[in-house]
Short mmCIF file of C-alpha atoms and ligand atoms in Angstrom, two decimals:
data_model
loop_
_atom_site.label_atom_id
_atom_site.label_comp_id
_atom_site.label_asym_id
_atom_site.label_seq_id
_atom_site.Cartn_x
_atom_site.Cartn_y
_atom_site.Cartn_z
CA MET Y 254 -6.02 115.87 53.32
CA LYS Y 255 -6.24 112.16 54.04
CA LEU Y 256 -4.59 111.24 57.31
CA THR Y 257 -3.39 107.70 57.87
CA PRO Y 258 -1.44 108.16 61.06
CA SER Y 259 -0.99 104.48 61.76
CA SER Y 260 1.18 103.43 58.85
CA VAL Y 261 4.95 102.96 58.90
CA ALA Y 262 5.18 104.34 55.36
CA ASP Y 263 3.44 107.61 56.28
CA ALA Y 264 5.71 108.09 59.25
CA GLN Y 265 8.63 107.95 56.82
CA ARG Y 266 7.01 110.04 54.14
CA TRP Y 267 6.40 113.17 56.20
CA THR Y 268 9.51 113.35 58.36
CA ALA Y 269 13.23 114.05 58.08
CA HIS Y 270 15.05 110.71 57.94
CA ASN Y 271 17.35 111.36 60.87
CA TYR Y 272 16.27 108.06 62.47
CA HIS Y 273 15.91 104.50 61.17
CA PRO Y 274 13.15 103.23 63.49
CA LEU Y 275 12.05 99.64 63.72
CA PRO Y 276 8.84 99.21 61.69
CA VAL Y 277 6.47 99.20 64.67
CA VAL Y 278 3.77 101.82 65.35
CA ILE Y 279 3.03 101.97 69.07
CA ALA Y 280 -0.37 103.05 70.31
CA SER Y 281 -0.32 102.40 74.07
CA ALA Y 282 1.92 101.16 76.85
CA GLU Y 283 2.02 100.15 80.48
CA GLY Y 284 4.93 99.08 82.67
CA SER Y 285 7.39 97.10 80.55
CA TRP Y 286 4.98 96.48 77.68
CA VAL Y 287 3.89 98.43 74.60
CA THR Y 288 1.03 97.61 72.23
CA ASP Y 289 1.08 98.45 68.54
CA VAL Y 290 -1.81 99.71 66.39
CA ASP Y 291 -2.71 96.13 65.48
CA GLY Y 292 -2.95 95.07 69.13
CA LYS Y 293 0.33 93.12 69.19
CA ARG Y 294 2.26 93.39 72.48
CA TYR Y 295 6.01 93.78 72.79
CA LEU Y 296 8.30 93.78 75.82
CA ASP Y 297 10.19 97.09 75.75
CA CYS Y 298 13.86 96.35 76.38
CA LEU Y 299 15.11 99.76 75.25
CA ALA Y 300 13.03 101.87 77.65
CA GLY Y 301 13.45 105.06 75.65
CA TYR Y 302 17.26 104.87 75.89
CA SER Y 303 16.76 104.84 79.69
CA ALA Y 304 14.25 107.70 79.74
CA LEU Y 305 11.71 105.08 80.87
CA ASN Y 306 13.66 103.58 83.80
CA PHE Y 307 10.42 103.41 85.81
CA GLY Y 308 8.48 101.86 82.96
CA HIS Y 309 5.66 103.29 80.92
CA ARG Y 310 3.11 105.33 82.85
CA HIS Y 311 4.34 104.57 86.36
CA PRO Y 312 1.24 105.21 88.54
CA ALA Y 313 2.97 107.62 90.95
CA LEU Y 314 4.44 109.66 88.08
CA ILE Y 315 1.20 109.75 86.09
CA ALA Y 316 -0.74 110.80 89.20
CA ALA Y 317 1.71 113.64 89.85
CA ALA Y 318 1.45 114.80 86.23
CA HIS Y 319 -2.36 114.68 86.24
CA ALA Y 320 -2.60 116.60 89.49
CA GLN Y 321 -0.18 119.22 88.25
CA LEU Y 322 -2.00 119.64 84.91
CA ASP Y 323 -5.08 120.58 86.91
CA ARG Y 324 -3.25 123.19 88.97
CA LEU Y 325 -0.32 124.96 87.25
CA THR Y 326 1.82 124.12 84.21
CA LEU Y 327 4.14 127.03 83.46
CA THR Y 328 5.39 130.18 85.13
CA SER Y 329 8.81 130.71 83.47
CA ARG Y 330 11.70 131.45 85.79
CA ALA Y 331 10.58 135.09 85.95
CA PHE Y 332 8.47 133.91 88.89
CA ILE Y 333 8.88 131.15 91.44
CA HIS Y 334 6.43 128.25 91.65
CA ASP Y 335 5.60 126.11 94.63
CA HIS Y 336 7.40 122.90 93.46
CA PHE Y 337 10.68 124.55 92.47
CA ALA Y 338 12.48 124.54 95.80
CA GLU Y 339 11.42 120.98 96.63
CA PHE Y 340 12.70 119.63 93.31
CA CYS Y 341 16.06 121.38 93.60
CA HIS Y 342 16.43 120.45 97.28
CA ARG Y 343 15.63 116.77 96.74
CA LEU Y 344 17.91 116.48 93.71
CA ALA Y 345 20.75 118.23 95.55
CA GLU Y 346 20.40 115.68 98.37
CA LEU Y 347 20.23 112.74 95.95
CA THR Y 348 23.42 113.86 94.19
CA GLY Y 349 25.21 115.07 97.31
CA GLN Y 350 25.66 118.49 95.71
CA ASP Y 351 24.75 122.01 96.94
CA LEU Y 352 22.92 123.56 93.98
CA VAL Y 353 20.79 122.47 91.04
CA LEU Y 354 20.35 124.11 87.62
CA PRO Y 355 17.23 122.70 85.92
CA MET Y 356 17.06 122.46 82.13
CA ASN Y 357 15.01 120.34 79.69
CA THR Y 358 16.94 118.03 77.40
CA GLY Y 359 20.16 116.16 78.02
CA ALA Y 360 22.08 118.18 75.45
CA GLU Y 361 21.06 121.40 77.20
CA ALA Y 362 22.33 120.05 80.51
CA VAL Y 363 25.68 119.17 78.88
CA GLU Y 364 25.82 122.63 77.26
CA SER Y 365 25.11 124.14 80.67
CA ALA Y 366 27.92 122.07 82.21
CA VAL Y 367 30.35 123.25 79.51
CA LYS Y 368 29.37 126.90 80.02
CA VAL Y 369 29.59 126.71 83.82
CA ALA Y 370 32.94 124.88 83.70
CA ARG Y 371 34.40 127.53 81.40
CA LYS Y 372 33.09 130.39 83.53
CA TRP Y 373 34.49 128.66 86.63
CA GLY Y 374 37.80 128.29 84.81
CA TYR Y 375 38.05 132.02 84.11
CA GLN Y 376 36.58 133.36 87.34
CA VAL Y 377 37.82 130.85 89.92
CA LYS Y 378 40.78 128.97 88.47
CA GLY Y 379 42.18 132.04 86.69
CA VAL Y 380 42.57 130.64 83.17
CA PRO Y 381 43.43 133.47 80.68
CA ALA Y 382 40.42 134.68 78.65
CA GLY Y 383 39.41 132.41 75.76
CA ARG Y 384 41.90 129.65 76.62
CA ALA Y 385 39.76 127.18 78.64
CA ARG Y 386 40.12 123.53 77.58
CA ILE Y 387 37.80 120.64 78.33
CA ILE Y 388 38.98 117.04 77.92
CA VAL Y 389 36.52 114.44 76.65
CA ALA Y 390 36.75 110.75 75.76
CA ALA Y 391 36.83 109.15 72.33
CA ASN Y 392 33.54 107.52 71.29
CA ASN Y 393 31.63 109.83 73.63
CA PHE Y 394 27.97 110.65 73.24
CA HIS Y 395 26.82 113.85 74.95
CA GLY Y 396 24.04 115.05 72.64
CA ARG Y 397 23.46 116.77 69.31
CA THR Y 398 24.08 120.53 69.57
CA THR Y 399 26.77 122.16 67.43
CA THR Y 400 29.17 122.53 70.37
CA ILE Y 401 28.63 118.95 71.53
CA VAL Y 402 29.08 117.39 68.08
CA SER Y 403 32.25 119.48 67.77
CA PHE Y 404 33.93 117.06 70.20
CA SER Y 405 32.25 113.89 68.94
CA THR Y 406 34.46 111.26 67.28
CA ASP Y 407 31.50 109.68 65.47
CA SER Y 408 31.52 110.87 61.85
CA ASP Y 409 27.74 110.38 61.51
CA ALA Y 410 27.16 112.69 64.46
CA ARG Y 411 29.81 115.27 63.48
CA ASP Y 412 30.48 115.47 59.73
CA ASP Y 413 29.39 118.56 57.79
CA TYR Y 414 28.24 120.47 60.88
CA GLY Y 415 31.32 122.70 61.08
CA PRO Y 416 32.73 125.20 61.76
CA TYR Y 417 33.23 123.48 65.08
CA THR Y 418 33.51 124.92 68.58
CA PRO Y 419 37.16 124.92 69.70
CA GLY Y 420 38.43 124.21 73.21
CA PHE Y 421 38.10 120.44 73.46
CA ALA Y 422 40.70 117.67 73.54
CA VAL Y 423 39.88 113.99 73.01
CA VAL Y 424 41.65 111.14 74.84
CA PRO Y 425 40.97 107.38 74.74
CA PHE Y 426 38.28 106.29 77.25
CA GLY Y 427 39.69 104.29 80.16
CA ASP Y 428 43.32 105.47 79.71
CA LEU Y 429 44.53 107.40 82.79
CA ASP Y 430 48.03 108.03 81.39
CA ALA Y 431 46.57 109.67 78.29
CA LEU Y 432 44.34 111.80 80.48
CA ALA Y 433 47.24 112.84 82.73
CA ASP Y 434 49.27 113.83 79.64
CA ALA Y 435 46.39 115.85 78.20
CA ILE Y 436 45.77 117.99 81.31
CA ASP Y 437 47.50 121.36 81.12
CA GLU Y 438 47.24 124.67 83.00
CA HIS Y 439 44.29 125.78 80.85
CA THR Y 440 42.27 122.61 81.45
CA VAL Y 441 39.07 123.43 83.32
CA ALA Y 442 37.19 120.14 83.13
CA VAL Y 443 37.12 116.47 82.20
CA LEU Y 444 33.72 115.49 80.76
CA LEU Y 445 32.94 111.75 80.74
CA GLU Y 446 30.15 109.24 80.68
CA PRO Y 447 31.07 106.91 83.60
CA ILE Y 448 29.87 104.07 81.35
CA GLN Y 449 29.67 104.95 77.66
CA GLY Y 450 26.12 104.13 76.55
CA GLU Y 451 25.88 104.98 72.88
CA ALA Y 452 29.35 103.53 72.22
CA GLY Y 453 27.98 100.11 73.21
CA VAL Y 454 27.77 100.16 77.04
CA ILE Y 455 31.53 100.40 77.55
CA VAL Y 456 32.58 99.94 81.20
CA PRO Y 457 35.98 101.50 81.98
CA PRO Y 458 38.73 99.48 83.72
CA ASP Y 459 38.55 99.15 87.52
CA GLY Y 460 40.01 102.19 89.21
CA TYR Y 461 39.60 104.46 86.19
CA LEU Y 462 36.93 106.74 87.63
CA ALA Y 463 38.77 106.98 90.96
CA GLY Y 464 41.92 107.84 88.99
CA VAL Y 465 40.05 110.53 87.04
CA ARG Y 466 38.85 111.96 90.36
CA GLN Y 467 42.43 112.05 91.71
CA LEU Y 468 43.86 113.66 88.58
CA CYS Y 469 41.12 116.29 88.57
CA THR Y 470 41.59 117.12 92.24
CA ALA Y 471 45.38 117.26 91.92
CA ASN Y 472 45.20 119.62 88.94
CA ASN Y 473 42.26 121.82 90.05
CA VAL Y 474 40.13 120.51 87.19
CA LEU Y 475 36.38 119.80 87.40
CA PHE Y 476 35.15 116.23 86.89
CA LEU Y 477 31.86 116.46 84.97
CA ALA Y 478 29.97 113.14 85.02
CA ASP Y 479 27.40 112.80 82.24
CA GLU Y 480 24.97 110.45 84.02
CA ILE Y 481 22.13 111.17 81.60
CA GLN Y 482 21.91 107.53 80.54
CA SER Y 483 23.92 105.76 83.26
CA GLY Y 484 22.30 107.48 86.23
CA LEU Y 485 19.04 107.22 88.17
CA GLY Y 486 19.18 103.51 88.97
CA ARG Y 487 20.22 102.08 85.62
CA THR Y 488 23.44 100.42 86.81
CA GLY Y 489 22.15 99.14 90.16
CA TYR Y 490 23.35 102.31 91.86
CA THR Y 491 21.73 105.73 92.01
CA PHE Y 492 24.59 106.98 89.83
CA ALA Y 493 27.14 104.92 87.91
CA VAL Y 494 29.99 106.76 89.71
CA ASP Y 495 28.66 105.37 93.03
CA HIS Y 496 29.96 101.92 92.08
CA ASP Y 497 33.47 103.39 92.30
CA GLY Y 498 32.73 105.51 95.36
CA VAL Y 499 33.53 108.64 93.37
CA GLN Y 500 31.87 112.04 93.77
CA PRO Y 501 32.13 114.15 90.60
CA ASP Y 502 32.15 117.97 90.68
CA MET Y 503 29.01 117.94 88.53
CA HIS Y 504 26.24 115.43 87.99
CA ILE Y 505 24.68 115.93 84.56
CA LEU Y 506 21.22 114.33 84.48
CA GLY Y 507 18.36 113.91 82.04
CA LYS Y 508 16.36 111.12 80.43
CA ALA Y 509 14.73 109.23 83.35
CA LEU Y 510 14.55 112.43 85.42
CA GLY Y 511 11.41 113.27 83.44
CA GLY Y 512 9.81 109.92 84.26
CA GLY Y 513 9.12 109.24 80.58
CA ILE Y 514 6.51 112.02 80.67
CA VAL Y 515 8.26 115.34 80.12
CA PRO Y 516 11.82 116.31 79.20
CA VAL Y 517 13.64 117.21 82.42
CA SER Y 518 17.39 117.64 82.77
CA ALA Y 519 19.63 119.24 85.34
CA VAL Y 520 23.16 119.99 86.41
CA ALA Y 521 23.97 119.56 90.09
CA ALA Y 522 27.21 120.89 91.56
CA SER Y 523 28.80 122.57 94.54
CA ARG Y 524 28.18 126.20 95.44
CA SER Y 525 31.73 127.12 94.38
CA VAL Y 526 30.99 125.82 90.86
CA LEU Y 527 27.33 126.60 90.07
CA GLY Y 528 27.65 129.77 92.13
CA VAL Y 529 29.49 131.40 89.20
CA LEU Y 530 26.13 131.93 87.43
CA LYS Y 531 24.56 135.33 88.11
CA PRO Y 532 21.12 136.57 86.94
CA GLY Y 533 20.88 136.86 83.16
CA GLN Y 534 23.98 134.76 82.42
CA HIS Y 535 22.15 131.51 81.57
CA GLY Y 536 18.56 130.34 81.35
CA SER Y 537 15.71 128.42 79.76
CA THR Y 538 12.05 129.32 79.34
CA PHE Y 539 10.87 125.81 80.22
CA GLY Y 540 13.69 124.74 82.56
CA GLY Y 541 12.33 123.79 85.96
CA ASN Y 542 8.70 124.35 84.97
CA PRO Y 543 5.95 123.23 87.40
CA LEU Y 544 4.92 120.14 85.44
CA ALA Y 545 8.55 119.06 85.05
CA CYS Y 546 9.25 119.60 88.75
CA ALA Y 547 6.08 117.80 89.85
CA VAL Y 548 7.07 114.70 87.87
CA ALA Y 549 10.78 114.89 88.71
CA ILE Y 550 10.05 115.21 92.45
CA GLU Y 551 8.25 111.84 92.23
CA VAL Y 552 11.17 110.39 90.26
CA VAL Y 553 13.60 111.46 92.98
CA LYS Y 554 11.24 110.07 95.63
CA LEU Y 555 11.20 106.69 93.84
CA LEU Y 556 15.01 106.71 93.95
CA GLU Y 557 15.24 107.83 97.59
CA LYS Y 558 13.95 104.43 98.71
CA GLY Y 559 16.66 102.44 96.91
CA GLU Y 560 14.17 99.85 95.65
CA TYR Y 561 14.82 100.44 91.95
CA GLN Y 562 18.57 100.46 92.39
CA GLN Y 563 18.25 97.09 94.14
CA ARG Y 564 15.99 95.66 91.42
CA SER Y 565 18.48 96.79 88.81
CA ALA Y 566 21.39 95.19 90.68
CA GLU Y 567 19.60 91.88 91.34
CA LEU Y 568 17.82 91.42 88.01
CA GLY Y 569 20.92 92.79 86.27
CA ALA Y 570 23.02 90.03 87.84
CA LEU Y 571 20.56 87.43 86.47
CA MET Y 572 20.56 89.10 83.05
CA HIS Y 573 24.35 89.25 82.84
CA ALA Y 574 24.73 85.64 84.01
CA ARG Y 575 22.42 84.43 81.24
CA LEU Y 576 23.97 86.68 78.59
CA ASN Y 577 27.47 85.54 79.55
CA SER Y 578 26.38 81.91 79.19
CA LEU Y 579 25.54 82.71 75.55
CA VAL Y 580 29.04 83.98 74.75
CA GLY Y 581 30.36 81.64 72.08
CA GLN Y 582 26.80 80.76 71.01
CA GLY Y 583 25.97 83.64 68.74
CA ILE Y 584 27.24 86.32 71.11
CA THR Y 585 30.90 87.35 71.10
CA ALA Y 586 30.97 89.67 74.14
CA VAL Y 587 28.74 91.18 76.83
CA ARG Y 588 29.42 94.34 78.83
CA GLY Y 589 27.51 96.45 81.31
CA ARG Y 590 26.28 96.79 84.85
CA GLY Y 591 22.84 96.38 86.41
CA LEU Y 592 19.94 96.14 83.97
CA TRP Y 593 22.11 97.52 81.19
CA ALA Y 594 24.06 95.47 78.67
CA GLY Y 595 25.90 95.92 75.41
CA VAL Y 596 25.64 92.60 73.60
CA ASP Y 597 27.93 91.97 70.64
CA ILE Y 598 26.18 89.66 68.20
CA ASP Y 599 28.49 87.39 66.18
CA PRO Y 600 28.74 89.44 62.95
CA SER Y 601 28.89 86.26 60.86
CA LEU Y 602 25.39 85.48 62.12
CA MET Y 603 23.67 88.84 61.58
CA THR Y 604 23.99 92.58 62.05
CA GLY Y 605 22.66 94.38 65.12
CA ARG Y 606 19.84 95.73 63.00
CA GLN Y 607 18.87 92.25 61.81
CA ALA Y 608 18.95 91.01 65.41
CA ALA Y 609 16.68 93.88 66.49
CA GLU Y 610 14.23 93.13 63.67
CA ALA Y 611 14.22 89.42 64.47
CA LEU Y 612 13.64 90.14 68.16
CA MET Y 613 10.79 92.43 67.24
CA ALA Y 614 9.18 89.57 65.31
CA HIS Y 615 9.52 87.56 68.53
CA GLY Y 616 7.84 90.27 70.62
CA VAL Y 617 10.84 92.05 72.15
CA LEU Y 618 11.89 95.61 71.30
CA VAL Y 619 15.58 96.53 71.42
CA LYS Y 620 17.79 98.76 69.28
CA GLU Y 621 21.25 98.26 67.85
CA THR Y 622 23.94 100.81 68.65
CA HIS Y 623 26.89 100.46 66.29
CA GLY Y 624 27.54 97.54 63.93
CA SER Y 625 26.65 94.30 65.63
CA THR Y 626 25.99 95.59 69.14
CA LEU Y 627 22.56 95.45 70.78
CA ARG Y 628 21.80 97.58 73.81
CA LEU Y 629 19.56 95.95 76.41
CA ALA Y 630 18.11 98.45 78.87
CA PRO Y 631 14.74 97.17 80.07
CA PRO Y 632 12.66 99.28 82.47
CA LEU Y 633 13.73 98.76 86.08
CA VAL Y 634 10.14 97.68 86.85
CA ILE Y 635 10.60 94.56 84.70
CA THR Y 636 9.85 91.30 86.54
CA GLU Y 637 12.03 88.21 86.55
CA PRO Y 638 9.62 86.21 84.31
CA GLU Y 639 9.50 89.11 81.85
CA LEU Y 640 13.28 89.29 81.80
CA ASP Y 641 13.42 85.53 81.18
CA PHE Y 642 10.94 85.96 78.34
CA ALA Y 643 13.21 88.55 76.70
CA LEU Y 644 16.32 86.39 77.11
CA ASP Y 645 14.48 83.28 75.85
CA ARG Y 646 13.52 85.25 72.76
CA LEU Y 647 17.10 86.42 72.32
CA GLU Y 648 18.28 82.79 72.43
CA THR Y 649 15.62 81.82 69.88
CA THR Y 650 16.69 84.68 67.64
CA LEU Y 651 20.33 83.64 67.77
CA HIS Y 652 19.44 80.08 66.82
CA GLN Y 653 16.76 81.01 64.28
CA PRO Y 654 18.02 84.31 62.89
CA SER Y 655 15.25 85.04 60.38
CA GLY Y 656 12.41 85.14 62.94
CA ARG Y 657 9.02 83.59 62.49
CA SER Y 658 6.68 86.27 61.24
C1 PLP R 47 20.83 110.82 75.55
C2 PLP R 47 22.11 111.38 76.05
C3 PLP R 47 22.40 112.74 75.96
C4 PLP R 47 21.51 113.72 75.23
O1 PLP R 47 20.22 113.80 75.76
P1 PLP R 47 19.04 114.46 74.88
O2 PLP R 47 17.90 114.55 75.84
O3 PLP R 47 18.77 113.53 73.74
O4 PLP R 47 19.53 115.79 74.42
C5 PLP R 47 23.58 113.19 76.52
N1 PLP R 47 24.43 112.34 77.14
C6 PLP R 47 24.18 111.03 77.26
C7 PLP R 47 25.14 110.15 77.98
C8 PLP R 47 23.02 110.49 76.70
O5 PLP R 47 22.80 109.18 76.77
#
């Protein structure tokens, strides 16, 4: 067998085509930069869909991982390890919740939230067996499991994966009247991304999240905030809901919680909610493992100081000011908060994919979401000159769409 692991063609030949990656093969990375197999450097303005909020190989996170690899990697939840309590305690404090349920991937955390909300509905709210309803928003993205794609409105994500899990209702995102109408006596939860990432970084109208909180409280319904992409400093706040001063009943976390090193996700909630789980009723072999906890403890510590939230807010303001100045010059609209932007490229100029390829030729990595929208989500460790470099290259791309190389 001849192995040529560095070629784009081989990467396509031996894998399922469930992704359409940019034709770059990355070999190493540090901070905001990655280097490909030919030694060319690119500024990473996707940051692993926000899994790399602290950049590539943040020294504190790498040190924690190394130290843990030399000591203890896995126990399973059959036993307790010496980082477990600290991780759960710190994350509970960061979220302002009582209890933490550690899992691995984002989709598992969302699944866990759905299961806990339903159990809460039957055992605490008193919903008749099998009747629990959860309300979600149109254009949501909560992951890829069969239950989660059952309530997706994206045909690529959903089609031909049925039969679908029942018990979900979809309302337009940002529409409080539609949400109020959809809530009935069997509704146990409203599940939302506070800012919809995959849909193109869609920020809801002012007052929406506070209104959702009020409706949920008034109707004894749980507000489940999927902060997997929006949380952990991305928007200039620890959590996107903090901008609105709203405390959800559940924080659903993932992506950056693993520091770009290991998959770590979690659900954090009050004792009255997560307390419905009893031994044997839910679990995960790898959830809350020692390596995951060692890294995630350092992630929470980085966020406890507020420095990254502040960087995101300040550099995000610069980024949005520059992007907004390009509206009408190749860009039709810009949305977002902090170091997070959905940028609609003028479709008469190029598609999102073409813009991403042109930017790659100019040394900046981003990814399109849908149609002509680019998502900018640089690592929160990015410096102002690096951010300017990325935005300079974006301007060049808009004025010189075909790129140079
Ligand atoms: C990425 C994402 C998920 C799914 O996370 P995975 O780790 O890919 O399973 C869920 N919700 C949101 C908002 C996300 O951005």
